[in-house]
């Protein structure tokens, strides 16, 4: 704030309380991941009856990671997830940029009605069953494409992109047009360099979306060889503990607690890559998202 | 400038017939339309084609006979849906989960942004912001795995509670239906408060510093400045966000519920979309599932239009 002010006691108290609350909140944001990380390096047996907070590993052991890295499902899942992330994001970006460019052509008389028809699909969606039947009828059931094509364009992102293109000075495009640039050139040489921040945020969103998705895979895929990592993770973390919930507290055997350790290790292995990615894109968050606030 | 150009073009175009204009359009924008083909193909194949499948809501759909071969039954599926004993429970749960979320999860990022905005040390602010985004990038499966772990009978939450209250018997919190909404919404706030606050923080950084100076000179205290300068600066974006949120009042985080609920908590956790998944898809009651989907869409759109009309009437902000 630009105000140069004399600090009163009230001001100081305000600052202290404010920062204290925020510090506690920051701790709350980080703690669950820290807990996992520390637990994943702990001795398997030390997690038996472990209660409360965990600030450092309980004994040190890599036993959990050794076991997890012998699990074939993890490799299958990782490979598939990489495929879905790379191919899926490329398809997403190409189609979203094409769509965003086309619906941003102001002079064209048909683009406005087309845009309305596109925005319409954001609000009218009859749910799971029709989509499922559609995938079946397109013979995409149990195909890897069933995870890539149905979400190929996020309409919201496309509208954000259009808004970003609108924000580029019109004269840039016009001068390129006069110089005889084609649509393709205008898009790649003029517009895309101008809207890099928005593109970065949109791309990150698609990457994270593919990396984290499991639901589509759980309804559209049957072959375990095509499962993404998150679906295996769902089996390990959720399905398993649901069956264990039946006899909770009744059995205290070693395997069950090795199981607990394995859960932590799998969480770390599957989450660290994506957490490493976002700080690089972070500088674009604000400028990229600001444009998203403008209404469609 | 632009408007003038457009108007000039428009008056010129009026003299031509529709056919001529279309030909001009396609000649001038031929490459735009070529580039548009894959995009239109996507919308037709994956958005409009599924919409046509909703006709099975009015059929006794048999997957082997297909839509052509199945019997038409009119509104029977809708009537059956409203006669289900679970019907009102899932509608109530959907609405309540959203209502609580609007009451608690919607203002949270605004308050968080206001608090961060008052931090005068740039570094501290930056670190706290970065940290607050982190949970947004963790997958729903992992988040729910963590929630299950933390809420289990010897999990972190129970340990803390029994520290303050030794008589506490440490139940598995996710088996208690009366706690489901709290857990669902609190974890949602944890996951999204940082990310959702970005938009508010960005808006705040655009407020004219002179306003603060003027308020300061006029003797406004810190709190007064927050209430009379900062908040009004946020109002437009808050309203737009609120309309969008209210328009989604029939949507719930289906995946999260599927990962967290169990038959013990159906009483509060089972919602329209999870029911549609369990009953319509898993148990192959396709017609019924589609009927629920159609009902859901009609209600959602009605609410969105109503809310938007309301805000357009009484404030200056609206979605359209």
Coordinates of C-alpha atoms in Angstrom, one line a residue:
Chain A
X1 CA 0.0 0.0 0.0
X2 CA 1.3 3.4 -0.9
X3 CA 0.1 5.0 2.3
X4 CA 3.0 6.2 4.4
X5 CA 1.7 5.9 7.9
X6 CA 2.6 6.2 11.4
X7 CA 2.2 2.9 13.1
X8 CA -0.2 3.0 16.0
X9 CA -0.5 0.3 18.6
X10 CA -3.7 -0.8 17.0
X11 CA -2.0 -1.2 13.7
X12 CA 0.7 -3.3 15.2
X13 CA -1.7 -5.5 17.0
X14 CA -3.7 -5.9 13.7
X15 CA -0.5 -6.9 11.8
X16 CA 0.6 -9.4 14.5
X17 CA -2.8 -11.1 14.7
X18 CA -3.2 -11.1 11.0
X19 CA 0.2 -12.7 10.4
X20 CA -0.3 -15.1 13.2
X21 CA -3.5 -16.4 11.7
X22 CA -2.0 -16.6 8.3
X23 CA 1.0 -18.5 9.6
X24 CA -1.3 -21.1 11.3
X25 CA -3.2 -21.4 8.0
X26 CA 0.0 -21.9 6.1
X27 CA 0.9 -24.7 8.5
X28 CA -2.5 -26.3 7.9
X29 CA -2.0 -26.1 4.1
X30 CA 1.4 -27.9 4.3
X31 CA 0.9 -30.3 7.2
X32 CA -1.0 -33.1 5.5
X33 CA 1.6 -33.4 2.8
X34 CA 4.4 -33.2 5.3
X35 CA 2.7 -35.9 7.3
X36 CA 2.7 -38.2 4.3
X37 CA 6.2 -37.5 3.4
X38 CA 7.5 -38.2 6.9
X39 CA 5.3 -41.2 7.3
X40 CA 6.6 -42.6 4.0
X41 CA 10.2 -42.7 5.4
X42 CA 9.2 -44.3 8.7
X43 CA 9.7 -47.8 9.9
X44 CA 6.7 -49.9 8.8
X45 CA 6.0 -51.2 12.4
X46 CA 6.4 -47.7 13.9
X47 CA 3.2 -46.6 12.2
X48 CA 1.3 -49.2 14.3
X49 CA -0.9 -47.3 16.7
X50 CA 0.7 -44.1 15.6
X51 CA -1.4 -41.2 16.9
X52 CA -1.3 -37.5 16.4
X53 CA 1.1 -35.3 14.5
X54 CA 4.3 -36.4 12.8
X55 CA 7.0 -33.9 12.4
X56 CA 9.9 -36.2 11.5
X57 CA 10.1 -39.8 10.3
X58 CA 9.4 -42.4 13.0
X59 CA 12.6 -44.3 12.6
X60 CA 14.1 -44.2 9.1
X61 CA 13.5 -46.8 6.5
X62 CA 13.1 -47.0 2.8
X63 CA 11.2 -50.3 3.0
X64 CA 8.0 -48.8 1.8
X65 CA 9.5 -47.3 -1.3
X66 CA 11.3 -50.6 -2.1
X67 CA 8.0 -52.5 -1.9
X68 CA 6.1 -49.9 -3.9
X69 CA 8.7 -49.8 -6.7
X70 CA 8.3 -53.6 -7.1
X71 CA 4.6 -53.1 -7.7
X72 CA 4.0 -53.5 -11.4
X73 CA 0.7 -51.5 -11.3
X74 CA 2.7 -48.4 -10.4
X75 CA 4.8 -48.7 -13.5
X76 CA 1.7 -49.4 -15.7
X77 CA -0.1 -46.5 -14.1
X78 CA 2.8 -44.1 -14.5
X79 CA 3.3 -45.0 -18.2
X80 CA -0.4 -44.6 -18.9
X81 CA -0.7 -41.4 -17.0
X82 CA 2.2 -39.9 -18.9
X83 CA 0.5 -40.9 -22.2
X84 CA -2.8 -39.3 -21.2
X85 CA -1.0 -36.2 -19.9
X86 CA 1.1 -35.7 -23.0
X87 CA -1.3 -36.7 -25.8
X88 CA -4.3 -35.3 -23.9
X89 CA -2.8 -31.9 -23.3
X90 CA -1.6 -31.6 -26.9
X91 CA -5.0 -32.4 -28.2
X92 CA -6.6 -30.0 -25.6
X93 CA -4.3 -27.1 -26.5
X94 CA -4.5 -27.4 -30.3
X95 CA -8.3 -27.6 -30.2
X96 CA -8.7 -24.9 -27.6
X97 CA -6.5 -22.5 -29.5
X98 CA -8.2 -23.2 -32.8
X99 CA -11.6 -22.7 -31.2
X100 CA -10.6 -19.6 -29.3
X101 CA -9.1 -18.1 -32.4
X102 CA -12.1 -18.8 -34.6
X103 CA -14.7 -17.5 -32.1
X104 CA -12.7 -14.3 -31.6
X105 CA -13.1 -13.3 -35.3
X106 CA -15.2 -10.2 -34.8
X107 CA -16.1 -9.4 -38.3
X108 CA -17.6 -12.8 -39.1
X109 CA -21.4 -13.0 -39.0
X110 CA -21.7 -16.6 -38.1
X111 CA -19.3 -16.7 -35.2
X112 CA -21.7 -15.2 -32.7
X113 CA -24.4 -17.7 -33.2
X114 CA -21.8 -20.5 -33.2
X115 CA -20.4 -19.2 -29.9
X116 CA -23.8 -19.2 -28.4
X117 CA -24.3 -22.8 -29.5
X118 CA -21.0 -23.6 -27.9
X119 CA -21.7 -21.8 -24.6
X120 CA -25.1 -23.5 -24.5
X121 CA -23.3 -26.8 -23.9
X122 CA -21.7 -25.5 -20.8
X123 CA -25.1 -25.3 -19.1
X124 CA -27.0 -28.1 -20.8
X125 CA -25.6 -31.5 -20.0
X126 CA -27.8 -34.4 -19.2
X127 CA -25.3 -36.2 -17.1
X128 CA -23.5 -39.4 -17.0
X129 CA -25.8 -41.8 -18.6
X130 CA -26.2 -40.1 -22.0
X131 CA -22.4 -39.5 -22.1
X132 CA -21.7 -43.1 -21.3
X133 CA -24.1 -44.3 -24.0
X134 CA -22.5 -41.9 -26.4
X135 CA -19.0 -43.2 -25.8
X136 CA -20.4 -46.8 -26.2
X137 CA -22.1 -45.9 -29.5
X138 CA -18.9 -44.2 -30.8
X139 CA -17.1 -47.5 -30.0
X140 CA -14.7 -45.7 -27.7
X141 CA -15.5 -47.9 -24.7
X142 CA -12.4 -49.4 -23.3
X143 CA -10.3 -47.3 -25.6
X144 CA -7.6 -44.8 -24.4
X145 CA -9.2 -42.2 -26.5
X146 CA -12.3 -42.3 -24.2
X147 CA -10.1 -40.4 -21.7
X148 CA -8.8 -37.9 -24.2
X149 CA -11.5 -37.0 -26.7
X150 CA -14.7 -36.4 -24.5
X151 CA -12.9 -33.6 -22.6
X152 CA -10.8 -32.4 -25.6
X153 CA -12.1 -28.8 -25.2
X154 CA -13.0 -27.0 -22.0
X155 CA -15.5 -24.5 -23.2
X156 CA -14.6 -22.3 -20.2
X157 CA -11.0 -22.2 -21.2
X158 CA -11.9 -21.5 -24.8
X159 CA -13.9 -18.5 -23.7
X160 CA -11.0 -17.3 -21.5
X161 CA -8.8 -17.6 -24.5
X162 CA -11.2 -15.6 -26.6
X163 CA -11.2 -12.9 -24.0
X164 CA -7.4 -12.9 -24.0
X165 CA -7.3 -12.5 -27.7
X166 CA -9.8 -9.6 -27.5
X167 CA -7.4 -7.9 -25.2
X168 CA -4.6 -7.9 -27.8
X169 CA -4.7 -4.5 -29.6
X170 CA -6.7 -4.8 -32.8
X171 CA -4.2 -2.8 -34.8
X172 CA -1.6 -5.6 -34.4
X173 CA -3.8 -8.0 -36.3
X174 CA -4.9 -5.5 -38.8
X175 CA -1.4 -4.5 -39.8
X176 CA -0.5 -8.2 -40.2
X177 CA -3.6 -8.6 -42.3
X178 CA -2.6 -5.7 -44.6
X179 CA 0.8 -7.2 -44.9
X180 CA -0.9 -10.3 -46.3
X181 CA -0.6 -12.6 -43.3
X182 CA -2.8 -15.7 -43.4
X183 CA -5.1 -16.7 -40.5
X184 CA -2.5 -19.3 -39.6
X185 CA 0.3 -16.7 -39.4
X186 CA -1.8 -14.3 -37.4
X187 CA -2.6 -17.0 -34.9
X188 CA 0.9 -18.4 -34.5
X189 CA 3.1 -15.3 -35.0
X190 CA 1.0 -12.5 -33.6
X191 CA -1.6 -13.7 -31.2
X192 CA 0.0 -16.7 -29.4
X193 CA 3.1 -14.7 -28.3
X194 CA 0.8 -12.0 -26.9
X195 CA -1.3 -14.4 -24.8
X196 CA 1.4 -16.6 -23.4
X197 CA 0.4 -16.1 -19.8
X198 CA -3.2 -17.2 -20.4
X199 CA -1.9 -20.2 -22.5
X200 CA 0.4 -21.2 -19.7
X201 CA -2.3 -21.2 -17.1
X202 CA -4.7 -23.1 -19.4
X203 CA -2.1 -25.7 -20.2
X204 CA -1.2 -26.2 -16.6
X205 CA -4.9 -26.7 -15.9
X206 CA -5.1 -29.4 -18.6
X207 CA -1.9 -31.1 -17.4
X208 CA -3.1 -31.2 -13.8
X209 CA -6.6 -32.3 -14.9
X210 CA -5.2 -35.3 -16.8
X211 CA -2.7 -36.2 -14.1
X212 CA -5.3 -36.2 -11.4
X213 CA -8.3 -37.8 -13.2
X214 CA -9.6 -41.2 -12.4
X215 CA -13.4 -41.1 -12.7
X216 CA -13.5 -41.2 -16.5
X217 CA -11.1 -44.1 -16.5
X218 CA -13.2 -45.9 -13.9
X219 CA -16.3 -45.8 -16.1
X220 CA -14.8 -46.0 -19.6
X221 CA -12.0 -48.5 -19.2
X222 CA -12.0 -52.2 -18.5
X223 CA -8.5 -53.3 -19.2
X224 CA -6.2 -52.8 -16.3
X225 CA -3.3 -52.3 -18.7
X226 CA -4.8 -49.0 -19.7
X227 CA -5.5 -47.7 -16.2
X228 CA -4.0 -44.3 -15.2
X229 CA -2.0 -44.0 -12.0
X230 CA -4.9 -42.3 -10.1
X231 CA -7.2 -45.3 -10.7
X232 CA -4.6 -47.7 -9.1
X233 CA -4.2 -45.1 -6.4
X234 CA -8.0 -45.2 -5.8
X235 CA -7.9 -49.0 -5.4
X236 CA -5.0 -48.7 -3.0
X237 CA -6.2 -45.7 -0.9
X238 CA -10.0 -45.9 -1.1
X239 CA -11.3 -49.3 -2.1
X240 CA -9.0 -51.1 0.2
X241 CA -9.8 -49.1 3.3
X242 CA -13.5 -49.5 2.6
X243 CA -13.2 -53.2 2.9
X244 CA -10.9 -52.9 5.9
X245 CA -13.4 -50.6 7.5
X246 CA -15.6 -53.6 8.2
X247 CA -13.2 -55.1 10.8
X248 CA -11.6 -51.9 11.9
X249 CA -9.7 -52.2 15.2
X250 CA -10.2 -55.9 15.3
X251 CA -7.1 -57.2 13.6
X252 CA -3.6 -55.9 14.3
X253 CA -1.4 -57.8 12.0
X254 CA 1.9 -56.7 10.4
X255 CA 0.7 -56.8 6.9
X256 CA -2.1 -54.3 7.5
X257 CA 0.4 -51.8 8.8
X258 CA 2.9 -52.3 6.0
X259 CA -0.2 -51.5 4.0
X260 CA -0.5 -48.2 5.7
X261 CA 3.2 -47.4 4.9
X262 CA 2.6 -48.3 1.3
X263 CA -0.3 -45.9 1.1
X264 CA 1.9 -43.0 2.1
X265 CA 4.7 -44.0 -0.3
X266 CA 2.3 -44.2 -3.2
X267 CA 0.8 -40.9 -2.4
X268 CA 4.2 -39.3 -2.4
X269 CA 5.3 -40.9 -5.6
X270 CA 2.1 -39.9 -7.4
X271 CA 1.9 -36.3 -6.1
X272 CA 5.5 -35.0 -6.0
X273 CA 5.8 -34.6 -9.8
X274 CA 2.7 -32.3 -10.1
X275 CA 3.7 -30.3 -7.0
X276 CA 7.1 -29.7 -8.6
X277 CA 5.5 -28.4 -11.8
X278 CA 3.3 -25.6 -10.5
X279 CA 5.8 -23.2 -9.1
X280 CA 7.3 -22.8 -12.6
X281 CA 4.0 -21.6 -14.0
X282 CA 3.0 -19.6 -10.9
X283 CA 4.2 -16.3 -12.2
X284 CA 1.6 -16.5 -14.9
X285 CA -1.3 -17.3 -12.5
X286 CA -2.4 -13.8 -11.9
X287 CA -2.1 -12.3 -15.4
X288 CA -3.5 -15.5 -16.9
X289 CA -6.5 -15.8 -14.6
X290 CA -7.5 -12.1 -14.5
X291 CA -8.8 -12.4 -18.0
X292 CA -10.9 -15.4 -17.0
X293 CA -12.9 -13.1 -14.8
X294 CA -14.4 -11.3 -17.7
X295 CA -17.9 -12.7 -18.4
X296 CA -18.5 -14.8 -21.5
Chain B
X1 CA -13.4 3.1 -33.6
X2 CA -14.3 -0.5 -33.7
X3 CA -18.0 0.1 -33.2
X4 CA -17.9 2.7 -36.1
X5 CA -16.2 0.3 -38.4
X6 CA -18.7 -2.5 -37.5
X7 CA -21.6 -0.2 -38.0
X8 CA -20.3 1.0 -41.3
X9 CA -19.9 -2.6 -42.4
X10 CA -23.4 -3.4 -41.2
X11 CA -25.1 -0.7 -43.1
X12 CA -23.2 -1.7 -46.2
X13 CA -24.2 -5.3 -45.7
X14 CA -27.8 -4.5 -45.3
X15 CA -28.1 -3.7 -49.0
X16 CA -27.0 -7.2 -50.0
X17 CA -29.2 -10.3 -49.8
X18 CA -28.6 -13.0 -47.2
X19 CA -27.1 -15.3 -49.9
X20 CA -24.7 -12.8 -51.1
X21 CA -23.6 -12.0 -47.6
X22 CA -23.1 -15.7 -46.8
X23 CA -21.0 -16.1 -49.9
X24 CA -18.9 -13.1 -48.9
X25 CA -18.6 -14.4 -45.4
X26 CA -17.3 -17.8 -46.6
X27 CA -14.9 -16.3 -49.1
X28 CA -13.5 -13.9 -46.6
X29 CA -13.3 -16.3 -43.7
X30 CA -12.7 -19.6 -45.5
X31 CA -9.7 -20.5 -43.5
X32 CA -11.3 -19.6 -40.2
X33 CA -14.1 -22.1 -41.1
X34 CA -11.5 -24.7 -42.1
X35 CA -9.7 -24.3 -38.8
X36 CA -13.1 -24.5 -37.1
X37 CA -13.9 -28.0 -38.5
X38 CA -12.2 -30.1 -35.8
X39 CA -13.7 -27.8 -33.1
X40 CA -17.2 -28.1 -34.5
X41 CA -16.7 -31.9 -34.9
X42 CA -15.8 -32.1 -31.2
X43 CA -18.9 -30.2 -30.1
X44 CA -21.2 -32.3 -32.4
X45 CA -19.8 -35.6 -31.4
X46 CA -19.2 -35.1 -27.7
X47 CA -21.7 -32.5 -26.7
X48 CA -24.7 -32.5 -29.0
X49 CA -24.8 -36.2 -29.8
X50 CA -25.0 -37.1 -26.1
X51 CA -27.8 -34.6 -25.7
X52 CA -29.9 -36.5 -28.2
X53 CA -29.4 -39.6 -26.1
X54 CA -31.4 -38.0 -23.4
X55 CA -34.6 -39.2 -25.2
X56 CA -34.1 -42.5 -23.3
X57 CA -35.5 -40.6 -20.3
X58 CA -38.8 -41.0 -22.0
X59 CA -38.3 -44.7 -22.9
X60 CA -38.0 -48.0 -21.2
X61 CA -34.5 -48.2 -22.7
X62 CA -33.0 -51.6 -23.4
X63 CA -29.4 -51.4 -24.3
X64 CA -29.6 -54.3 -26.7
X65 CA -32.5 -53.0 -28.7
X66 CA -31.1 -49.4 -28.8
X67 CA -33.1 -46.2 -28.9
X68 CA -35.0 -47.1 -32.0
X69 CA -36.2 -50.5 -30.6
X70 CA -37.1 -49.4 -27.1
X71 CA -40.6 -48.7 -25.9
X72 CA -41.7 -45.1 -25.3
X73 CA -43.2 -44.6 -21.9
X74 CA -43.8 -40.9 -21.7
X75 CA -43.1 -39.4 -18.2
X76 CA -43.1 -42.7 -16.4
X77 CA -39.4 -42.5 -15.4
X78 CA -39.9 -39.1 -13.9
X79 CA -43.0 -40.2 -11.9
X80 CA -41.1 -43.3 -10.7
X81 CA -38.2 -41.0 -9.7
X82 CA -40.4 -38.8 -7.5
X83 CA -42.0 -41.9 -6.0
X84 CA -38.6 -43.3 -4.9
X85 CA -38.1 -43.2 -1.2
X86 CA -34.6 -41.8 -1.7
X87 CA -35.8 -39.0 -4.0
X88 CA -36.3 -36.3 -1.4
X89 CA -33.3 -37.3 0.5
X90 CA -30.9 -36.9 -2.4
X91 CA -32.6 -33.6 -3.5
X92 CA -32.3 -32.3 0.1
X93 CA -28.7 -33.4 0.4
X94 CA -27.7 -31.8 -2.9
X95 CA -29.3 -28.5 -1.8
X96 CA -28.0 -28.5 1.7
X97 CA -24.4 -29.4 0.7
X98 CA -24.5 -26.5 -1.7
X99 CA -26.1 -24.1 0.7
X100 CA -23.5 -24.8 3.4
X101 CA -20.8 -24.5 0.8
X102 CA -22.1 -21.1 -0.3
X103 CA -22.3 -19.9 3.3
X104 CA -18.8 -21.1 4.3
X105 CA -16.7 -22.0 1.3
X106 CA -17.7 -19.1 -0.9
X107 CA -16.6 -16.2 1.5
X108 CA -13.5 -18.1 2.7
X109 CA -11.2 -17.1 -0.2
X110 CA -12.5 -13.5 0.0
X111 CA -11.5 -13.2 3.6
X112 CA -8.2 -15.0 2.9
X113 CA -7.5 -12.5 0.1
X114 CA -8.3 -9.5 2.4
X115 CA -6.0 -10.9 5.1
X116 CA -3.2 -11.5 2.7
X117 CA -3.7 -8.1 1.2
X118 CA -3.0 -6.5 4.6
X119 CA 0.4 -8.2 4.9
X120 CA 3.0 -5.6 4.3
X121 CA 6.1 -7.8 3.9
X122 CA 6.2 -8.8 0.3
X123 CA 8.3 -12.0 0.8
X124 CA 6.0 -13.3 3.6
X125 CA 3.0 -12.6 1.4
X126 CA 4.5 -14.4 -1.6
X127 CA 5.5 -17.5 0.5
X128 CA 2.1 -17.8 2.1
X129 CA 0.4 -17.5 -1.3
X130 CA 2.5 -20.2 -2.9
X131 CA 1.9 -22.5 0.0
X132 CA -1.8 -21.9 -0.2
X133 CA -2.1 -22.9 -3.8
X134 CA -0.5 -26.3 -3.1
X135 CA -3.5 -28.3 -2.1
X136 CA -5.3 -27.3 -5.3
X137 CA -2.8 -29.4 -7.3
X138 CA -3.2 -32.6 -5.2
X139 CA -5.5 -35.1 -6.8
X140 CA -9.0 -35.8 -5.5
X141 CA -8.1 -39.4 -4.9
X142 CA -5.1 -38.4 -2.7
X143 CA -7.0 -35.7 -0.9
X144 CA -9.8 -38.1 0.0
X145 CA -7.2 -40.7 1.0
X146 CA -5.7 -38.1 3.3
X147 CA -9.2 -37.2 4.7
X148 CA -9.9 -40.9 5.4
X149 CA -6.6 -41.2 7.1
X150 CA -7.0 -38.1 9.2
X151 CA -10.6 -38.9 10.1
X152 CA -10.0 -42.5 11.1
X153 CA -10.4 -43.5 14.7
X154 CA -6.7 -43.1 15.5
X155 CA -6.2 -40.3 13.0
X156 CA -4.8 -36.8 13.6
X157 CA -8.2 -35.2 14.2
X158 CA -9.4 -37.7 16.8
X159 CA -6.0 -37.5 18.6
X160 CA -6.3 -33.7 18.8
X161 CA -9.9 -33.8 20.0
X162 CA -9.2 -36.5 22.7
X163 CA -6.2 -34.4 23.9
X164 CA -8.6 -31.7 24.9
X165 CA -11.5 -34.0 25.8
X166 CA -10.2 -37.3 27.4
X167 CA -13.7 -38.7 27.4
X168 CA -13.9 -38.6 23.6
X169 CA -14.4 -42.1 22.2
X170 CA -12.7 -41.5 18.9
X171 CA -15.1 -42.8 16.3
X172 CA -14.2 -43.0 12.6
X173 CA -15.5 -39.6 11.7
X174 CA -16.5 -40.6 8.2
X175 CA -19.0 -43.2 9.5
X176 CA -20.9 -40.4 11.3
X177 CA -23.6 -39.1 8.9
X178 CA -24.0 -35.9 11.0
X179 CA -20.4 -35.0 10.3
X180 CA -20.3 -35.6 6.6
X181 CA -21.1 -32.1 5.4
X182 CA -18.6 -30.5 7.8
X183 CA -15.8 -32.8 6.6
X184 CA -16.8 -32.3 2.9
X185 CA -16.9 -28.6 3.1
X186 CA -14.0 -28.0 5.4
X187 CA -11.7 -30.1 3.2
X188 CA -13.0 -28.3 0.2
X189 CA -12.0 -25.0 1.8
X190 CA -8.6 -26.4 2.6
X191 CA -8.1 -27.5 -1.0
X192 CA -9.3 -24.4 -2.8
X193 CA -9.1 -21.3 -0.6
X194 CA -5.7 -20.3 -2.0
X195 CA -6.4 -20.9 -5.6
X196 CA -9.8 -19.2 -5.5
X197 CA -8.3 -16.2 -3.7
X198 CA -6.0 -15.4 -6.7
X199 CA -8.8 -13.7 -8.6
X200 CA -9.7 -11.5 -5.6
X201 CA -6.0 -10.7 -4.9
X202 CA -5.5 -9.7 -8.5
X203 CA -8.6 -7.4 -8.3
X204 CA -7.3 -5.9 -5.1
X205 CA -3.9 -5.0 -6.6
X206 CA -5.9 -3.0 -9.2
X207 CA -7.5 -0.7 -6.7
X208 CA -6.3 2.9 -7.0
X209 CA -3.8 3.6 -4.1
X210 CA -5.1 7.2 -4.0
X211 CA -8.4 5.9 -2.6
X212 CA -6.5 4.5 0.4
X213 CA -4.5 7.7 0.8
X214 CA -7.6 9.8 0.7
X215 CA -9.3 7.5 3.3
X216 CA -6.3 7.7 5.5
X217 CA -6.1 11.5 5.4
X218 CA -9.8 11.6 6.2
X219 CA -8.9 9.6 9.4
X220 CA -10.3 6.2 8.4
X221 CA -8.9 3.4 10.6
X222 CA -7.5 0.2 9.1
X223 CA -10.7 -1.7 9.5
X224 CA -12.7 1.2 8.1
X225 CA -10.4 1.3 5.0
X226 CA -10.9 -2.4 4.5
X227 CA -14.7 -2.0 4.7
X228 CA -15.1 1.2 2.7
X229 CA -12.3 1.0 0.2
X230 CA -11.2 -2.6 -0.3
X231 CA -14.6 -4.4 -0.2
X232 CA -16.4 -2.1 -2.6
X233 CA -13.5 -2.7 -5.0
X234 CA -14.2 -6.4 -4.8
X235 CA -18.0 -6.2 -5.1
X236 CA -18.3 -6.6 -8.9
X237 CA -16.2 -9.7 -9.1
X238 CA -17.8 -11.2 -5.9
X239 CA -21.3 -10.8 -7.6
X240 CA -20.2 -12.4 -10.8
X241 CA -18.6 -15.3 -8.9
X242 CA -21.7 -15.6 -6.7
X243 CA -24.1 -15.8 -9.7
X244 CA -21.9 -18.5 -11.2
X245 CA -21.9 -20.4 -7.9
X246 CA -25.6 -20.1 -7.4
X247 CA -26.1 -21.3 -10.9
X248 CA -24.3 -24.5 -9.9
X249 CA -26.5 -25.1 -6.8
X250 CA -27.5 -28.4 -8.2
X251 CA -24.0 -29.6 -8.9
X252 CA -21.9 -31.3 -6.3
X253 CA -18.4 -32.6 -6.3
X254 CA -19.5 -36.1 -7.4
X255 CA -16.1 -37.6 -7.4
X256 CA -15.3 -36.4 -3.9
X257 CA -18.5 -37.8 -2.5
X258 CA -17.9 -41.1 -4.3
X259 CA -14.5 -41.3 -2.7
X260 CA -15.7 -40.4 0.8
X261 CA -19.1 -41.7 1.4
X262 CA -20.2 -45.2 2.5
X263 CA -23.7 -46.7 3.2
X264 CA -23.5 -45.4 6.8
X265 CA -23.4 -41.8 5.6
X266 CA -25.9 -42.0 2.7
X267 CA -28.4 -40.2 4.9
X268 CA -26.4 -36.9 4.4
X269 CA -23.9 -37.7 1.7
X270 CA -25.9 -39.3 -1.1
X271 CA -26.8 -36.7 -3.7
X272 CA -28.5 -36.5 -7.1
X273 CA -25.3 -37.1 -9.0
X274 CA -24.0 -39.9 -6.9
X275 CA -27.3 -41.5 -7.0
X276 CA -27.4 -41.2 -10.8
X277 CA -24.0 -42.9 -10.9
X278 CA -24.8 -45.7 -8.5
X279 CA -28.4 -46.4 -9.6
X280 CA -28.4 -45.2 -13.2
X281 CA -25.0 -46.4 -14.4
X282 CA -23.7 -49.1 -12.1
X283 CA -27.0 -50.8 -11.8
X284 CA -27.8 -50.1 -15.4
X285 CA -31.1 -48.3 -14.9
X286 CA -30.2 -46.1 -17.9
X287 CA -33.6 -44.6 -18.5
X288 CA -34.0 -43.6 -14.9
X289 CA -30.5 -42.2 -14.8
X290 CA -31.2 -40.1 -17.9
X291 CA -34.5 -38.9 -16.4
X292 CA -32.7 -37.7 -13.3
X293 CA -30.1 -36.0 -15.5
X294 CA -32.8 -34.1 -17.4
X295 CA -34.6 -33.1 -14.2
X296 CA -31.2 -31.9 -12.8
X297 CA -30.5 -29.8 -16.0
X298 CA -33.9 -28.2 -16.1
X299 CA -33.7 -27.1 -12.4
X300 CA -30.1 -25.8 -12.8
X301 CA -30.9 -23.7 -15.8
X302 CA -34.1 -22.3 -14.1
X303 CA -32.0 -21.3 -11.1
X304 CA -29.3 -19.8 -13.1
X305 CA -31.7 -17.7 -15.2
X306 CA -33.6 -16.6 -12.0
X307 CA -30.5 -15.6 -10.1
X308 CA -29.1 -13.7 -13.1
X309 CA -32.3 -11.9 -13.6
X310 CA -32.4 -11.0 -9.9
X311 CA -28.9 -9.6 -9.9
X312 CA -29.5 -7.7 -13.2
X313 CA -32.5 -6.2 -11.7
X314 CA -31.1 -5.1 -8.4
X315 CA -27.4 -4.6 -9.0
X316 CA -25.3 -3.5 -12.0
X317 CA -23.6 -6.8 -12.3
X318 CA -24.8 -9.9 -14.1
X319 CA -23.5 -12.7 -16.3
X320 CA -25.4 -11.6 -19.4

